[in-house]
Amino acid sequence: MSWVILVLSGILEAVWATALGKSEGFTKLWPSVVFGVALIASMGGLAWAMRDISTGTAYAVWVGIGAALTVAYAMITGAEAFSVVRLLLILGLVGCVIGLKLVGHD
């Protein structure tokens, strides 16, 4: 269950990171609200998962999922340019996250 919570928390990291950018320095209400709610839920889930998963592994997985999804979303929506190199790097990051789960002792 800790791994499920950790993955969901990583997804929420991408949500709050994206909302933070859309809040324009907290001048837009709803992106700011989404940021706050997603941040609290994401951090809470990370903390919960870290009861069973080591800090280094949990943090790396959480950041990896959040970073990969944030960049993927930005490319899909056109906020960032798409390139095959970027896609391959994101896939590599996802592969590393999966690898941490497969070789971990948590």
GROMACS .gro file of C-alpha atoms in nm:
model
  106
    1MET     CA    1   0.000   0.000   0.000
    2SER     CA    2   0.290   0.236   0.068
    3TRP     CA    3   0.400   0.215  -0.295
    4VAL     CA    4   0.049   0.300  -0.418
    5ILE     CA    5   0.039   0.602  -0.187
    6LEU     CA    6   0.388   0.704  -0.301
    7VAL     CA    7   0.292   0.690  -0.670
    8LEU     CA    8  -0.026   0.890  -0.606
    9SER     CA    9   0.181   1.143  -0.411
   10GLY     CA   10   0.421   1.170  -0.705
   11ILE     CA   11   0.128   1.239  -0.935
   12LEU     CA   12   0.009   1.509  -0.697
   13GLU     CA   13   0.358   1.659  -0.704
   14ALA     CA   14   0.312   1.714  -1.078
   15VAL     CA   15  -0.029   1.870  -1.007
   16TRP     CA   16   0.105   2.118  -0.754
   17ALA     CA   17   0.410   2.205  -0.963
   18THR     CA   18   0.190   2.277  -1.264
   19ALA     CA   19  -0.060   2.474  -1.054
   20LEU     CA   20   0.224   2.676  -0.903
   21GLY     CA   21   0.329   2.788  -1.250
   22LYS     CA   22  -0.028   2.871  -1.345
   23SER     CA   23  -0.084   3.069  -1.024
   24GLU     CA   24   0.146   3.344  -1.156
   25GLY     CA   25   0.304   3.413  -0.820
   26PHE     CA   26  -0.015   3.331  -0.630
   27THR     CA   27  -0.206   3.609  -0.807
   28LYS     CA   28  -0.465   3.367  -0.953
   29LEU     CA   29  -0.703   3.217  -0.697
   30TRP     CA   30  -0.791   2.873  -0.830
   31PRO     CA   31  -0.445   2.763  -0.939
   32SER     CA   32  -0.323   2.882  -0.598
   33VAL     CA   33  -0.592   2.676  -0.423
   34VAL     CA   34  -0.510   2.368  -0.633
   35PHE     CA   35  -0.142   2.422  -0.550
   36GLY     CA   36  -0.207   2.432  -0.175
   37VAL     CA   37  -0.438   2.132  -0.163
   38ALA     CA   38  -0.218   1.918  -0.389
   39LEU     CA   39   0.097   2.019  -0.199
   40ILE     CA   40  -0.047   1.917   0.137
   41ALA     CA   41  -0.184   1.589   0.000
   42SER     CA   42   0.140   1.512  -0.184
   43MET     CA   43   0.363   1.580   0.116
   44GLY     CA   44   0.128   1.391   0.346
   45GLY     CA   45   0.134   1.089   0.117
   46LEU     CA   46   0.512   1.104   0.089
   47ALA     CA   47   0.542   1.115   0.469
   48TRP     CA   48   0.300   0.824   0.504
   49ALA     CA   49   0.486   0.613   0.246
   50MET     CA   50   0.818   0.683   0.417
   51ARG     CA   51   0.700   0.483   0.719
   52ASP     CA   52   0.767   0.169   0.511
   53ILE     CA   53   0.996   0.288   0.230
   54SER     CA   54   1.343   0.426   0.295
   55THR     CA   55   1.383   0.802   0.268
   56GLY     CA   56   1.624   0.794  -0.027
   57THR     CA   57   1.413   0.557  -0.234
   58ALA     CA   58   1.083   0.725  -0.149
   59TYR     CA   59   1.211   1.073  -0.225
   60ALA     CA   60   1.376   0.969  -0.552
   61VAL     CA   61   1.060   0.793  -0.670
   62TRP     CA   62   0.837   1.084  -0.566
   63VAL     CA   63   1.054   1.343  -0.740
   64GLY     CA   64   1.101   1.123  -1.047
   65ILE     CA   65   0.730   1.070  -1.097
   66GLY     CA   66   0.653   1.438  -1.037
   67ALA     CA   67   0.927   1.562  -1.269
   68ALA     CA   68   0.842   1.319  -1.550
   69LEU     CA   69   0.471   1.400  -1.539
   70THR     CA   70   0.527   1.775  -1.512
   71VAL     CA   71   0.749   1.782  -1.821
   72ALA     CA   72   0.523   1.541  -2.011
   73TYR     CA   73   0.218   1.755  -1.937
   74ALA     CA   74   0.401   2.070  -2.044
   75MET     CA   75   0.501   1.909  -2.374
   76ILE     CA   76   0.150   1.771  -2.438
   77THR     CA   77  -0.011   2.111  -2.376
   78GLY     CA   78   0.250   2.296  -2.580
   79ALA     CA   79   0.393   2.489  -2.286
   80GLU     CA   80   0.730   2.329  -2.364
   81ALA     CA   81   0.861   2.210  -2.697
   82PHE     CA   82   0.841   1.841  -2.775
   83SER     CA   83   1.149   1.655  -2.886
   84VAL     CA   84   1.242   1.292  -2.917
   85VAL     CA   85   1.541   1.353  -2.691
   86ARG     CA   86   1.316   1.492  -2.416
   87LEU     CA   87   1.080   1.198  -2.453
   88LEU     CA   88   1.368   0.950  -2.427
   89LEU     CA   89   1.503   1.127  -2.119
   90ILE     CA   90   1.161   1.115  -1.952
   91LEU     CA   91   1.132   0.744  -2.035
   92GLY     CA   92   1.477   0.694  -1.885
   93LEU     CA   93   1.365   0.870  -1.568
   94VAL     CA   94   1.056   0.650  -1.548
   95GLY     CA   95   1.277   0.345  -1.603
   96CYS     CA   96   1.497   0.452  -1.312
   97VAL     CA   97   1.193   0.491  -1.086
   98ILE     CA   98   1.073   0.143  -1.181
   99GLY     CA   99   1.425   0.011  -1.124
  100LEU     CA  100   1.429   0.154  -0.772
  101LYS     CA  101   1.112  -0.039  -0.696
  102LEU     CA  102   1.243  -0.361  -0.848
  103VAL     CA  103   1.583  -0.362  -0.675
  104GLY     CA  104   1.475  -0.197  -0.351
  105HIS     CA  105   1.450  -0.376  -0.024
  106ASP     CA  106   1.144  -0.182   0.088
   0.00000   0.00000   0.00000
